[in-house]
mmCIF file of C-alpha atoms (C1' of nucleotides) in Angstrom:
data_model
loop_
_atom_site.group_PDB
_atom_site.id
_atom_site.type_symbol
_atom_site.label_atom_id
_atom_site.label_comp_id
_atom_site.label_asym_id
_atom_site.label_seq_id
_atom_site.Cartn_x
_atom_site.Cartn_y
_atom_site.Cartn_z
ATOM 1 C CA MET Z 1370 5.453 -1.691 34.691
ATOM 2 C CA PRO Z 1371 3.532 -2.067 31.130
ATOM 3 C CA GLY Z 1372 4.813 0.467 28.610
ATOM 4 C CA LEU Z 1373 3.126 3.288 28.935
ATOM 5 C CA PRO Z 1374 1.317 4.485 25.133
ATOM 6 C CA PRO Z 1375 3.641 6.778 23.218
ATOM 7 C CA ASN Z 1376 1.438 9.899 24.124
ATOM 8 C CA ALA Z 1377 2.336 9.399 27.341
ATOM 9 C CA TYR Z 1378 6.291 9.592 26.556
ATOM 10 C CA ALA Z 1379 6.047 12.591 24.102
ATOM 11 C CA LEU Z 1380 4.518 14.605 26.930
ATOM 12 C CA LEU Z 1381 6.935 13.191 29.388
ATOM 13 C CA GLY Z 1382 9.984 14.381 27.244
ATOM 14 C CA LEU Z 1383 8.436 17.538 27.095
ATOM 15 C CA LEU Z 1384 8.646 17.870 30.879
ATOM 16 C CA VAL Z 1385 11.971 16.643 30.866
ATOM 17 C CA PHE Z 1386 12.880 18.864 27.870
ATOM 18 C CA ASP Z 1387 11.060 21.675 30.368
ATOM 19 C CA SER Z 1388 13.106 19.997 33.522
ATOM 20 C CA ASN Z 1389 16.532 21.397 32.057
ATOM 21 C CA THR Z 1390 15.749 24.696 31.230
ATOM 22 C CA PRO Z 1391 17.017 26.521 34.369
ATOM 23 C CA ASP Z 1392 14.378 28.226 36.976
ATOM 24 C CA SER Z 1393 11.534 26.117 35.850
ATOM 25 C CA GLY Z 1394 8.933 25.033 38.470
ATOM 26 C CA GLY Z 1395 7.262 22.694 36.172
ATOM 27 C CA MET Z 1396 4.425 23.096 33.606
ATOM 28 C CA THR Z 1397 1.209 23.222 33.675
ATOM 29 C CA GLY Z 1398 -1.138 20.706 31.405
ATOM 30 C CA TYR Z 1399 -2.779 24.187 29.435
ATOM 31 C CA GLU Z 1400 1.357 24.964 28.473
ATOM 32 C CA LEU Z 1401 1.795 21.240 27.281
ATOM 33 C CA LYS Z 1402 -0.778 21.579 25.103
ATOM 34 C CA GLN Z 1403 0.833 24.746 23.885
ATOM 35 C CA ARG Z 1404 3.844 23.274 23.765
ATOM 36 C CA ALA Z 1405 2.764 20.023 22.062
ATOM 37 C CA ASP Z 1406 0.967 22.397 19.230
ATOM 38 C CA PHE Z 1407 4.363 24.049 18.882
ATOM 39 C CA THR Z 1408 6.320 20.731 18.258
ATOM 40 C CA LEU Z 1409 4.851 17.703 18.252
ATOM 41 C CA ARG Z 1410 1.865 18.395 15.763
ATOM 42 C CA TYR Z 1411 4.172 18.049 12.993
ATOM 43 C CA TYR Z 1412 5.468 14.514 13.522
ATOM 44 C CA TRP Z 1413 2.994 13.342 16.227
ATOM 45 C CA VAL Z 1414 -0.404 14.323 17.449
ATOM 46 C CA SER Z 1415 -1.151 17.465 19.236
ATOM 47 C CA PRO Z 1416 -3.507 15.472 22.425
ATOM 48 C CA ALA Z 1417 -6.623 17.004 23.383
ATOM 49 C CA MET Z 1418 -6.556 18.925 26.445
ATOM 50 C CA SER Z 1419 -8.767 16.131 27.993
ATOM 51 C CA GLN Z 1420 -6.257 13.987 27.008
ATOM 52 C CA ILE Z 1421 -3.119 15.489 28.842
ATOM 53 C CA TYR Z 1422 -4.837 15.875 31.982
ATOM 54 C CA THR Z 1423 -5.614 11.888 31.364
ATOM 55 C CA GLU Z 1424 -2.460 11.386 31.128
ATOM 56 C CA LEU Z 1425 -1.102 13.540 33.539
ATOM 57 C CA ARG Z 1426 -3.238 11.908 36.252
ATOM 58 C CA ARG Z 1427 -1.944 8.800 35.111
ATOM 59 C CA LEU Z 1428 1.945 9.704 35.265
ATOM 60 C CA SER Z 1429 1.040 11.227 38.438
ATOM 61 C CA ASP Z 1430 -0.182 7.446 39.276
ATOM 62 C CA GLU Z 1431 2.736 5.797 38.002
ATOM 63 C CA GLY Z 1432 5.103 8.276 39.837
ATOM 64 C CA TYR Z 1433 6.676 9.446 36.543
ATOM 65 C CA VAL Z 1434 5.659 13.008 37.412
ATOM 66 C CA ALA Z 1435 5.385 15.099 40.333
ATOM 67 C CA GLU Z 1436 2.629 18.427 41.338
ATOM 68 C CA VAL Z 1437 4.733 21.487 42.321
ATOM 69 C CA ALA Z 1438 3.692 22.898 45.464
ATOM 70 C CA GLY Z 1439 2.602 26.657 45.290
ATOM 71 C CA ASP Z 1440 -0.637 28.334 44.400
ATOM 72 C CA GLY Z 1441 -1.959 29.133 41.083
ATOM 73 C CA PRO Z 1442 -2.553 26.213 38.489
ATOM 74 C CA THR Z 1443 -1.377 22.906 38.996
ATOM 75 C CA ARG Z 1444 2.400 22.851 37.839
ATOM 76 C CA TYR Z 1445 4.175 19.510 37.149
ATOM 77 C CA ARG Z 1446 7.499 17.799 36.805
ATOM 78 C CA VAL Z 1447 9.398 15.079 35.714
ATOM 79 C CA THR Z 1448 10.700 12.870 38.474
ATOM 80 C CA PRO Z 1449 13.820 11.017 38.019
ATOM 81 C CA GLU Z 1450 11.467 7.485 37.765
ATOM 82 C CA GLY Z 1451 9.891 9.740 34.853
ATOM 83 C CA ALA Z 1452 13.183 10.490 33.368
ATOM 84 C CA GLU Z 1453 14.724 7.043 33.435
ATOM 85 C CA ALA Z 1454 11.229 5.538 31.844
ATOM 86 C CA VAL Z 1455 11.547 8.537 29.025
ATOM 87 C CA GLN Z 1456 15.527 6.877 28.940
ATOM 88 C CA THR Z 1457 14.225 2.917 28.584
ATOM 89 C CA TRP Z 1458 11.574 3.479 25.958
ATOM 90 C CA LEU Z 1459 14.026 5.761 23.925
ATOM 91 C CA PHE Z 1460 16.843 2.749 23.997
ATOM 92 C CA GLU Z 1461 14.613 0.016 24.703
ATOM 93 C CA GLY Z 1462 11.046 0.194 23.317
ATOM 94 C CA GLU Z 1463 10.275 -0.931 19.155
ATOM 95 C CA VAL Z 1464 10.581 2.167 17.571
ATOM 96 C CA GLY Z 1465 8.338 0.832 14.477
ATOM 97 C CA PHE Z 1466 7.313 2.221 10.797
ATOM 98 C CA PRO Z 1467 5.769 6.071 10.557
ATOM 99 C CA ILE Z 1468 2.099 5.642 10.362
ATOM 100 C CA LEU Z 1469 0.621 7.949 7.877
ATOM 101 C CA LYS Z 1470 -2.931 8.874 7.089
ATOM 102 C CA HIS Z 1471 -2.970 10.302 4.124
ATOM 103 C CA PRO Z 1472 -6.279 11.481 3.260
ATOM 104 C CA VAL Z 1473 -5.847 13.250 -0.355
ATOM 105 C CA ALA Z 1474 -3.945 10.049 -1.590
ATOM 106 C CA LEU Z 1475 -6.477 7.840 -0.513
ATOM 107 C CA ARG Z 1476 -9.014 9.933 -1.988
ATOM 108 C CA LEU Z 1477 -7.212 10.119 -5.426
ATOM 109 C CA LEU Z 1478 -6.599 6.123 -5.180
ATOM 110 C CA MET Z 1479 -10.628 6.244 -5.995
ATOM 111 C CA GLY Z 1480 -9.970 8.818 -9.233
ATOM 112 C CA ARG Z 1481 -12.332 7.029 -11.099
ATOM 113 C CA LEU Z 1482 -15.162 7.924 -9.242
ATOM 114 C CA SER Z 1483 -14.397 11.425 -9.280
ATOM 115 C CA THR Z 1484 -13.300 14.396 -12.407
ATOM 116 C CA PRO Z 1485 -9.895 15.308 -13.490
ATOM 117 C CA GLU Z 1486 -10.928 18.948 -12.610
ATOM 118 C CA HIS Z 1487 -12.255 18.118 -8.645
ATOM 119 C CA LEU Z 1488 -9.251 15.928 -7.858
ATOM 120 C CA GLN Z 1489 -6.837 18.786 -9.522
ATOM 121 C CA GLY Z 1490 -8.811 21.349 -7.225
ATOM 122 C CA MET Z 1491 -8.387 18.917 -4.480
ATOM 123 C CA LEU Z 1492 -4.314 18.909 -4.835
ATOM 124 C CA THR Z 1493 -4.331 22.614 -5.289
ATOM 125 C CA GLN Z 1494 -6.216 22.298 -2.071
ATOM 126 C CA HIS Z 1495 -3.149 20.357 -0.835
ATOM 127 C CA LEU Z 1496 -0.918 22.472 -2.079
ATOM 128 C CA ASP Z 1497 -2.230 25.463 -0.337
ATOM 129 C CA ASP Z 1498 -2.763 23.674 3.077
ATOM 130 C CA LEU Z 1499 1.357 22.576 2.884
ATOM 131 C CA ALA Z 1500 2.514 25.907 2.038
ATOM 132 C CA ALA Z 1501 0.777 27.428 5.285
ATOM 133 C CA ARG Z 1502 1.612 24.469 7.335
ATOM 134 C CA ARG Z 1503 5.463 25.450 5.872
ATOM 135 C CA ALA Z 1504 4.722 28.737 6.983
ATOM 136 C CA ASP Z 1505 3.895 27.646 10.698
ATOM 137 C CA LEU Z 1506 6.863 25.385 10.556
ATOM 138 C CA GLN Z 1507 9.477 28.007 9.638
ATOM 139 C CA GLY Z 1508 7.996 30.082 12.226
ATOM 140 C CA VAL Z 1509 8.903 27.543 14.622
ATOM 141 C CA ARG Z 1510 12.199 27.100 13.484
ATOM 142 C CA ASP Z 1511 13.257 30.810 13.519
ATOM 143 C CA MET Z 1512 12.760 30.615 17.059
ATOM 144 C CA LEU Z 1513 14.794 27.493 17.395
ATOM 145 C CA GLY Z 1514 17.414 29.365 16.189
ATOM 146 C CA ASP Z 1515 20.748 27.745 16.410
ATOM 147 C CA ASP Z 1516 20.592 27.188 20.630
ATOM 148 C CA HIS Z 1517 22.868 24.741 21.454
ATOM 149 C CA ALA Z 1518 20.480 23.033 23.820
ATOM 150 C CA ARG Z 1519 17.522 23.087 21.227
ATOM 151 C CA ARG Z 1520 19.718 21.629 18.568
ATOM 152 C CA TYR Z 1521 17.788 18.240 18.222
ATOM 153 C CA ALA Z 1522 14.507 20.358 17.605
ATOM 154 C CA ALA Z 1523 16.352 22.126 15.177
ATOM 155 C CA LEU Z 1524 17.263 18.975 13.419
ATOM 156 C CA VAL Z 1525 13.759 17.423 13.698
ATOM 157 C CA ALA Z 1526 12.184 21.047 12.204
ATOM 158 C CA ASP Z 1527 14.431 21.112 9.040
ATOM 159 C CA TRP Z 1528 13.452 17.328 8.235
ATOM 160 C CA GLY Z 1529 9.990 18.504 8.180
ATOM 161 C CA LEU Z 1530 11.205 21.382 6.339
ATOM 162 C CA ALA Z 1531 12.705 19.588 3.843
ATOM 163 C CA TYR Z 1532 9.738 16.742 3.776
ATOM 164 C CA TYR Z 1533 7.193 19.773 2.947
ATOM 165 C CA ASP Z 1534 9.210 20.975 0.227
ATOM 166 C CA SER Z 1535 9.373 17.702 -0.845
ATOM 167 C CA GLU Z 1536 5.712 16.640 -0.474
ATOM 168 C CA SER Z 1537 4.853 19.724 -2.284
ATOM 169 C CA SER Z 1538 7.069 19.464 -5.274
ATOM 170 C CA ILE Z 1539 5.291 15.769 -5.546
ATOM 171 C CA VAL Z 1540 1.963 17.049 -5.603
ATOM 172 C CA ALA Z 1541 2.760 19.921 -7.879
ATOM 173 C CA ASP Z 1542 3.587 16.826 -10.581
ATOM 174 C CA LEU Z 1543 0.748 14.767 -9.900
ATOM 175 C CA ARG Z 1544 -1.540 17.722 -10.644
ATOM 176 C CA GLU Z 1545 0.601 18.397 -14.029
ATOM 177 C CA ARG Z 1546 0.023 14.305 -14.949
ATOM 178 C CA LEU Z 1547 -3.547 14.789 -14.113
ATOM 179 C CA GLU Z 1548 -3.739 17.202 -16.439
ATOM 180 C CA THR Z 1549 -2.567 15.425 -19.178
ATOM 181 C CA MET Z 1550 -4.299 11.863 -18.435
ATOM 182 C CA ASP Z 1551 -7.465 12.026 -20.028
ATOM 183 C CA MET O 281 -26.909 9.125 7.748
ATOM 184 C CA PRO O 282 -24.468 10.128 9.347
ATOM 185 C CA GLY O 283 -20.826 9.757 7.830
ATOM 186 C CA LEU O 284 -19.216 6.466 8.114
ATOM 187 C CA PRO O 285 -15.640 6.559 9.676
ATOM 188 C CA PRO O 286 -12.781 6.612 6.831
ATOM 189 C CA ASN O 287 -12.311 3.314 6.987
ATOM 190 C CA ALA O 288 -15.457 2.463 5.908
ATOM 191 C CA TYR O 289 -14.861 4.788 2.813
ATOM 192 C CA ALA O 290 -11.628 2.802 2.321
ATOM 193 C CA LEU O 291 -12.976 -0.496 2.259
ATOM 194 C CA LEU O 292 -16.047 0.755 0.202
ATOM 195 C CA GLY O 293 -13.883 1.847 -2.535
ATOM 196 C CA LEU O 294 -11.944 -1.107 -2.553
ATOM 197 C CA LEU O 295 -15.754 -3.036 -3.546
ATOM 198 C CA VAL O 296 -16.455 -0.276 -6.086
ATOM 199 C CA PHE O 297 -12.769 -1.033 -7.652
ATOM 200 C CA ASP O 298 -13.695 -4.761 -7.299
ATOM 201 C CA SER O 299 -17.101 -4.175 -9.230
ATOM 202 C CA ASN O 300 -16.133 -2.497 -11.918
ATOM 203 C CA THR O 301 -14.097 -5.378 -13.064
ATOM 204 C CA PRO O 302 -15.622 -8.267 -14.952
ATOM 205 C CA ASP O 303 -16.957 -11.110 -13.860
ATOM 206 C CA SER O 304 -16.468 -10.088 -10.293
ATOM 207 C CA GLY O 305 -18.851 -12.198 -7.861
ATOM 208 C CA GLY O 306 -18.149 -9.905 -4.943
ATOM 209 C CA MET O 307 -15.251 -9.821 -2.062
ATOM 210 C CA THR O 308 -14.577 -11.864 0.737
ATOM 211 C CA GLY O 309 -13.644 -9.988 4.300
ATOM 212 C CA TYR O 310 -10.396 -12.062 4.010
ATOM 213 C CA GLU O 311 -9.692 -10.816 0.259
ATOM 214 C CA LEU O 312 -10.882 -6.926 1.663
ATOM 215 C CA LYS O 313 -7.901 -7.519 4.008
ATOM 216 C CA GLN O 314 -5.339 -8.838 1.243
ATOM 217 C CA ARG O 315 -6.300 -6.062 -0.962
ATOM 218 C CA ALA O 316 -5.902 -3.519 1.959
ATOM 219 C CA ASP O 317 -2.110 -4.659 2.547
ATOM 220 C CA PHE O 318 -1.689 -4.174 -0.889
ATOM 221 C CA THR O 319 -2.287 -0.704 -1.094
ATOM 222 C CA LEU O 320 -4.683 1.228 1.517
ATOM 223 C CA ARG O 321 -1.377 0.503 3.894
ATOM 224 C CA TYR O 322 1.013 2.505 2.296
ATOM 225 C CA TYR O 323 -1.361 5.768 2.221
ATOM 226 C CA TRP O 324 -3.484 5.010 5.145
ATOM 227 C CA VAL O 325 -3.837 1.369 7.316
ATOM 228 C CA SER O 326 -4.520 -1.949 6.623
ATOM 229 C CA PRO O 327 -7.417 -2.853 9.231
ATOM 230 C CA ALA O 328 -7.087 -5.241 11.353
ATOM 231 C CA MET O 329 -9.434 -8.549 10.021
ATOM 232 C CA SER O 330 -11.771 -8.542 12.954
ATOM 233 C CA GLN O 331 -12.522 -4.355 12.439
ATOM 234 C CA ILE O 332 -13.087 -5.350 8.393
ATOM 235 C CA TYR O 333 -15.982 -7.797 9.483
ATOM 236 C CA THR O 334 -17.060 -5.298 11.779
ATOM 237 C CA GLU O 335 -17.352 -2.737 9.092
ATOM 238 C CA LEU O 336 -18.982 -5.192 6.370
ATOM 239 C CA ARG O 337 -21.548 -5.590 9.242
ATOM 240 C CA ARG O 338 -22.388 -1.957 9.262
ATOM 241 C CA LEU O 339 -22.393 -1.413 5.850
ATOM 242 C CA SER O 340 -24.751 -3.919 5.264
ATOM 243 C CA ASP O 341 -27.125 -2.344 7.555
ATOM 244 C CA GLU O 342 -26.575 0.765 6.470
ATOM 245 C CA GLY O 343 -27.501 -0.892 2.956
ATOM 246 C CA TYR O 344 -24.205 0.080 0.949
ATOM 247 C CA VAL O 345 -22.798 -3.130 0.645
ATOM 248 C CA ALA O 346 -24.961 -6.870 -0.162
ATOM 249 C CA GLU O 347 -24.000 -10.191 0.909
ATOM 250 C CA VAL O 348 -24.098 -12.400 -2.620
ATOM 251 C CA ALA O 349 -25.929 -15.482 -2.563
ATOM 252 C CA GLY O 350 -23.972 -18.624 -3.398
ATOM 253 C CA ASP O 351 -22.036 -21.484 -0.916
ATOM 254 C CA GLY O 352 -18.777 -21.105 0.415
ATOM 255 C CA PRO O 353 -17.555 -17.878 2.494
ATOM 256 C CA THR O 354 -19.385 -14.818 2.107
ATOM 257 C CA ARG O 355 -18.928 -12.867 -0.783
ATOM 258 C CA TYR O 356 -19.806 -8.973 -0.488
ATOM 259 C CA ARG O 357 -20.736 -6.203 -3.223
ATOM 260 C CA VAL O 358 -21.187 -2.649 -3.133
ATOM 261 C CA THR O 359 -24.907 -1.356 -3.561
ATOM 262 C CA PRO O 360 -25.744 1.513 -5.460
ATOM 263 C CA GLU O 361 -26.609 2.978 -2.301
ATOM 264 C CA GLY O 362 -22.865 2.609 -1.027
ATOM 265 C CA ALA O 363 -21.459 3.462 -4.405
ATOM 266 C CA GLU O 364 -23.447 6.866 -3.915
ATOM 267 C CA ALA O 365 -21.809 7.042 -0.653
ATOM 268 C CA VAL O 366 -18.263 7.022 -1.494
ATOM 269 C CA GLN O 367 -18.879 9.413 -4.224
ATOM 270 C CA THR O 368 -20.678 11.945 -2.018
ATOM 271 C CA TRP O 369 -17.867 11.798 0.247
ATOM 272 C CA LEU O 370 -15.631 12.250 -2.264
ATOM 273 C CA PHE O 371 -17.006 15.412 -3.201
ATOM 274 C CA GLU O 372 -18.312 16.781 -0.305
ATOM 275 C CA GLY O 373 -16.694 15.454 2.912
ATOM 276 C CA GLU O 374 -13.699 17.570 4.268
ATOM 277 C CA VAL O 375 -10.521 16.410 2.660
ATOM 278 C CA GLY O 376 -8.475 17.384 5.793
ATOM 279 C CA PHE O 377 -4.329 17.258 6.368
ATOM 280 C CA PRO O 378 -2.467 14.105 6.395
ATOM 281 C CA ILE O 379 -1.744 12.767 9.956
ATOM 282 C CA LEU O 380 1.939 11.457 10.546
ATOM 283 C CA LYS O 381 3.128 9.595 13.423
ATOM 284 C CA HIS O 382 6.566 9.693 13.314
ATOM 285 C CA PRO O 383 8.508 7.824 15.846
ATOM 286 C CA VAL O 384 11.676 8.411 14.607
ATOM 287 C CA ALA O 385 11.193 11.691 14.419
ATOM 288 C CA LEU O 386 9.385 12.025 17.881
ATOM 289 C CA ARG O 387 12.797 10.066 19.513
ATOM 290 C CA LEU O 388 15.156 12.565 17.789
ATOM 291 C CA LEU O 389 13.265 15.248 18.904
ATOM 292 C CA MET O 390 14.338 14.335 21.951
ATOM 293 C CA GLY O 391 17.814 13.561 21.051
ATOM 294 C CA ARG O 392 19.516 14.586 24.156
ATOM 295 C CA LEU O 393 18.316 11.946 26.024
ATOM 296 C CA SER O 394 19.959 9.496 23.823
ATOM 297 C CA THR O 395 23.559 9.224 22.573
ATOM 298 C CA PRO O 396 24.895 10.156 18.957
ATOM 299 C CA GLU O 397 25.755 6.596 18.230
ATOM 300 C CA HIS O 398 22.511 5.833 19.051
ATOM 301 C CA LEU O 399 20.389 8.080 17.383
ATOM 302 C CA GLN O 400 22.489 7.213 14.508
ATOM 303 C CA GLY O 401 21.810 3.331 14.694
ATOM 304 C CA MET O 402 17.966 4.174 14.900
ATOM 305 C CA LEU O 403 18.572 6.628 11.615
ATOM 306 C CA THR O 404 20.307 3.563 10.068
ATOM 307 C CA GLN O 405 17.522 1.035 10.841
ATOM 308 C CA HIS O 406 15.171 3.606 9.626
ATOM 309 C CA LEU O 407 16.868 3.751 6.378
ATOM 310 C CA ASP O 408 16.512 -0.098 6.275
ATOM 311 C CA ASP O 409 13.195 0.178 6.779
ATOM 312 C CA LEU O 410 12.355 2.694 3.848
ATOM 313 C CA ALA O 411 14.115 0.363 1.680
ATOM 314 C CA ALA O 412 12.356 -2.546 2.628
ATOM 315 C CA ARG O 413 9.097 -0.685 2.362
ATOM 316 C CA ARG O 414 10.095 0.658 -1.068
ATOM 317 C CA ALA O 415 10.941 -2.652 -2.698
ATOM 318 C CA ASP O 416 7.116 -3.761 -1.513
ATOM 319 C CA LEU O 417 5.329 -0.767 -3.030
ATOM 320 C CA GLN O 418 7.847 -0.872 -6.306
ATOM 321 C CA GLY O 419 6.345 -4.742 -6.699
ATOM 322 C CA VAL O 420 2.759 -3.398 -6.919
ATOM 323 C CA ARG O 421 3.875 -0.727 -8.885
ATOM 324 C CA ASP O 422 5.078 -2.944 -11.471
ATOM 325 C CA MET O 423 2.151 -5.135 -11.146
ATOM 326 C CA LEU O 424 -0.432 -1.943 -12.041
ATOM 327 C CA GLY O 425 1.479 -1.813 -14.518
ATOM 328 C CA ASP O 426 0.335 1.309 -17.493
ATOM 329 C CA ASP O 427 -3.235 -0.731 -17.447
ATOM 330 C CA HIS O 428 -6.209 2.449 -17.992
ATOM 331 C CA ALA O 429 -8.133 1.202 -15.664
ATOM 332 C CA ARG O 430 -5.667 0.507 -12.664
ATOM 333 C CA ARG O 431 -3.899 4.528 -13.912
ATOM 334 C CA TYR O 432 -5.036 5.991 -9.971
ATOM 335 C CA ALA O 433 -3.590 3.464 -8.234
ATOM 336 C CA ALA O 434 -0.744 3.938 -10.346
ATOM 337 C CA LEU O 435 -0.513 7.632 -10.125
ATOM 338 C CA VAL O 436 -0.857 7.335 -6.007
ATOM 339 C CA ALA O 437 1.949 4.262 -5.979
ATOM 340 C CA ASP O 438 4.677 6.736 -7.840
ATOM 341 C CA TRP O 439 3.666 9.174 -5.302
ATOM 342 C CA GLY O 440 4.675 7.134 -2.016
ATOM 343 C CA LEU O 441 7.456 5.618 -4.100
ATOM 344 C CA ALA O 442 8.514 9.443 -4.984
ATOM 345 C CA TYR O 443 7.741 10.272 -0.758
ATOM 346 C CA TYR O 444 10.221 6.976 0.183
ATOM 347 C CA ASP O 445 13.023 8.004 -2.063
ATOM 348 C CA SER O 446 12.659 11.947 -0.403
ATOM 349 C CA GLU O 447 12.774 10.484 2.914
ATOM 350 C CA SER O 448 15.809 8.466 2.335
ATOM 351 C CA SER O 449 17.547 11.403 1.240
ATOM 352 C CA ILE O 450 16.840 13.258 3.905
ATOM 353 C CA VAL O 451 17.389 11.065 6.357
ATOM 354 C CA ALA O 452 20.323 10.169 4.950
ATOM 355 C CA ASP O 453 21.430 13.998 5.241
ATOM 356 C CA LEU O 454 20.303 14.407 8.728
ATOM 357 C CA ARG O 455 22.357 10.817 10.261
ATOM 358 C CA GLU O 456 25.679 13.001 8.065
ATOM 359 C CA ARG O 457 24.453 16.265 10.432
ATOM 360 C CA LEU O 458 24.110 13.811 13.237
ATOM 361 C CA GLU O 459 28.066 12.631 12.851
ATOM 362 C CA THR O 460 29.585 16.285 13.097
ATOM 363 C CA MET O 461 27.300 17.704 15.543
ATOM 364 C CA ASP O 462 29.421 17.348 18.632
ATOM 365 C "C1'" DT D 483 0.121 -35.996 9.920
ATOM 366 C "C1'" DG D 484 0.288 -31.638 10.046
ATOM 367 C "C1'" DT D 485 1.348 -27.243 8.557
ATOM 368 C "C1'" DA D 486 0.148 -23.034 6.470
ATOM 369 C "C1'" DG D 487 -3.535 -20.841 4.302
ATOM 370 C "C1'" DC D 488 -8.423 -19.483 3.546
ATOM 371 C "C1'" DA D 489 -12.489 -18.024 6.447
ATOM 372 C "C1'" DT D 490 -15.115 -15.769 10.414
ATOM 373 C "C1'" DG D 491 -16.481 -14.035 13.932
ATOM 374 C "C1'" DT D 492 -16.638 -12.467 19.637
ATOM 375 C "C1'" DA D 493 -15.036 -10.073 23.696
ATOM 376 C "C1'" DA D 494 -12.061 -7.425 26.496
ATOM 377 C "C1'" DG D 495 -10.028 -3.283 26.626
ATOM 378 C "C1'" DC D 496 -7.321 1.083 25.485
ATOM 379 C "C1'" DC D 497 -6.742 5.487 23.229
ATOM 380 C "C1'" DG D 498 -8.536 9.294 22.252
ATOM 381 C "C1'" DT D 499 -12.075 12.477 20.698
ATOM 382 C "C1'" DT D 500 -15.932 15.720 21.052
ATOM 383 C "C1'" DA D 501 -18.821 17.551 24.047
ATOM 384 C "C1'" DC D 502 -19.883 19.639 28.392
ATOM 385 C "C1'" DA D 503 -19.467 22.479 32.964
ATOM 386 C "C1'" DT D 504 -16.882 24.970 35.406
ATOM 387 C "C1'" DG D 505 -14.744 29.346 36.428
ATOM 388 C "C1'" DA D 506 -10.683 32.614 36.979
ATOM 389 C "C1'" DT D 507 -8.196 36.892 34.994
ATOM 390 C "C1'" DT D 508 -6.599 40.108 31.892
ATOM 391 C "C1'" DG D 509 -7.285 43.822 28.740
ATOM 392 C "C1'" DA D 510 -10.243 46.481 25.440
ATOM 393 C "C1'" DT K 11 -18.686 44.954 30.752
ATOM 394 C "C1'" DC K 12 -17.877 41.807 27.211
ATOM 395 C "C1'" DA K 13 -14.684 38.867 25.252
ATOM 396 C "C1'" DA K 14 -10.004 36.330 24.892
ATOM 397 C "C1'" DT K 15 -7.362 33.483 27.723
ATOM 398 C "C1'" DC K 16 -6.042 30.240 30.897
ATOM 399 C "C1'" DA K 17 -7.211 26.835 33.359
ATOM 400 C "C1'" DT K 18 -9.088 21.975 34.597
ATOM 401 C "C1'" DG K 19 -11.625 18.599 34.877
ATOM 402 C "C1'" DT K 20 -15.766 14.787 33.595
ATOM 403 C "C1'" DA K 21 -18.600 11.947 30.640
ATOM 404 C "C1'" DA K 22 -20.382 9.676 27.087
ATOM 405 C "C1'" DC K 23 -18.819 7.255 23.494
ATOM 406 C "C1'" DG K 24 -16.357 5.695 18.909
ATOM 407 C "C1'" DG K 25 -12.715 3.376 16.100
ATOM 408 C "C1'" DC K 26 -9.642 0.172 16.285
ATOM 409 C "C1'" DT K 27 -6.303 -3.527 18.073
ATOM 410 C "C1'" DT K 28 -5.245 -7.524 20.721
ATOM 411 C "C1'" DA K 29 -6.231 -11.787 22.172
ATOM 412 C "C1'" DC K 30 -9.278 -15.468 21.685
ATOM 413 C "C1'" DA K 31 -12.238 -19.320 19.364
ATOM 414 C "C1'" DT K 32 -13.202 -21.950 15.950
ATOM 415 C "C1'" DG K 33 -13.138 -24.840 11.395
ATOM 416 C "C1'" DC K 34 -12.114 -25.958 7.007
ATOM 417 C "C1'" DT K 35 -8.699 -26.986 2.853
ATOM 418 C "C1'" DA K 36 -4.974 -27.771 0.334
ATOM 419 C "C1'" DC K 37 -0.652 -30.224 0.351
ATOM 420 C "C1'" DA K 38 4.530 -31.777 1.793
#
DNA sequence: TGTAGCATGTAAGCCGTTACATGATTGA
DNA sequence: TCAATCATGTAACGGCTTACATGCTACA
């Protein structure tokens, strides 16, 4: 029983969340992808569809999810073993430090090979992207409301919003500093 | 001439930076790793040693780096073609949005499966980690000073410091909110 | 004499992506 | 009837990590 990759726990977590909602008949791979796009992508990654199906197969082999009988698309539901695996991972796994791959910072690091105008343009683009991302996440946050069952998701969404705000403010400052640098 | 993976450009960038310093005889794979640990890891990743050697081999095959003649460990220097490749990448490549893999946020998202105490402990640990990271980066920043040649590195280091500060403040708030949640 | 740092690499393997392939259903 | 969305998968492959293997040098 070696540990699963983080993506597996992320998906398993979505399924646990789903199983706690009343009248749940499980989720299809497709629905999992939508859910991942809706939440996971802001703090983790939204796995490719093919990866979701591959992961569901593995989770099924391990007994952590079970196919729900019925016609139509295959629906998956977390098993008690799966729920326990998530719990164990939550409490015993090494949490670790966030991994950031920041292509804008990476390029700014090599600023000497570029021009101030181009760098400023890049930062401006990044600010636009941040605004768009933030708007998306705000939509998510609004949908979560103050429902008790979703309060942790709301907490994390607020975290993300604060992060985007802070990043925007830092980048705007950087852009100004660039203007007066040469 | 298909695009190289980002890591290749990151390493190439370090070599370009090195080639701009006077009396440079190129860098060894080992030195590249140290440099990456020193800067890249805060905004990107610091590749494994084995990956660095693999990447150097590829860059050499592509003619983007050249081995420097001499005895002792193999030293690599960026070629004009390599410098141009970085430049092209800087100006023409798609920059893209940062990728964040945040294990703390991912776990907080599943907060219902945990306990408030455990979550608070997790956030406290994260705050400690952030403080340690920040201290490391402050050391880097101090070493960069206000040297004109390193001003972009300094800029990015300041960015990182501001980010860690903001993240710490957000997480501290979250921890408080957790206290009064149930 | 032994440990830490310098130095280089190979092998195995996982994780995850893109590309490809297929087909059903729904609505304009 | 055509496009979009729903739905599921396989194949090929790239990127990167960990584990393993090797040897030298400096120093305590």
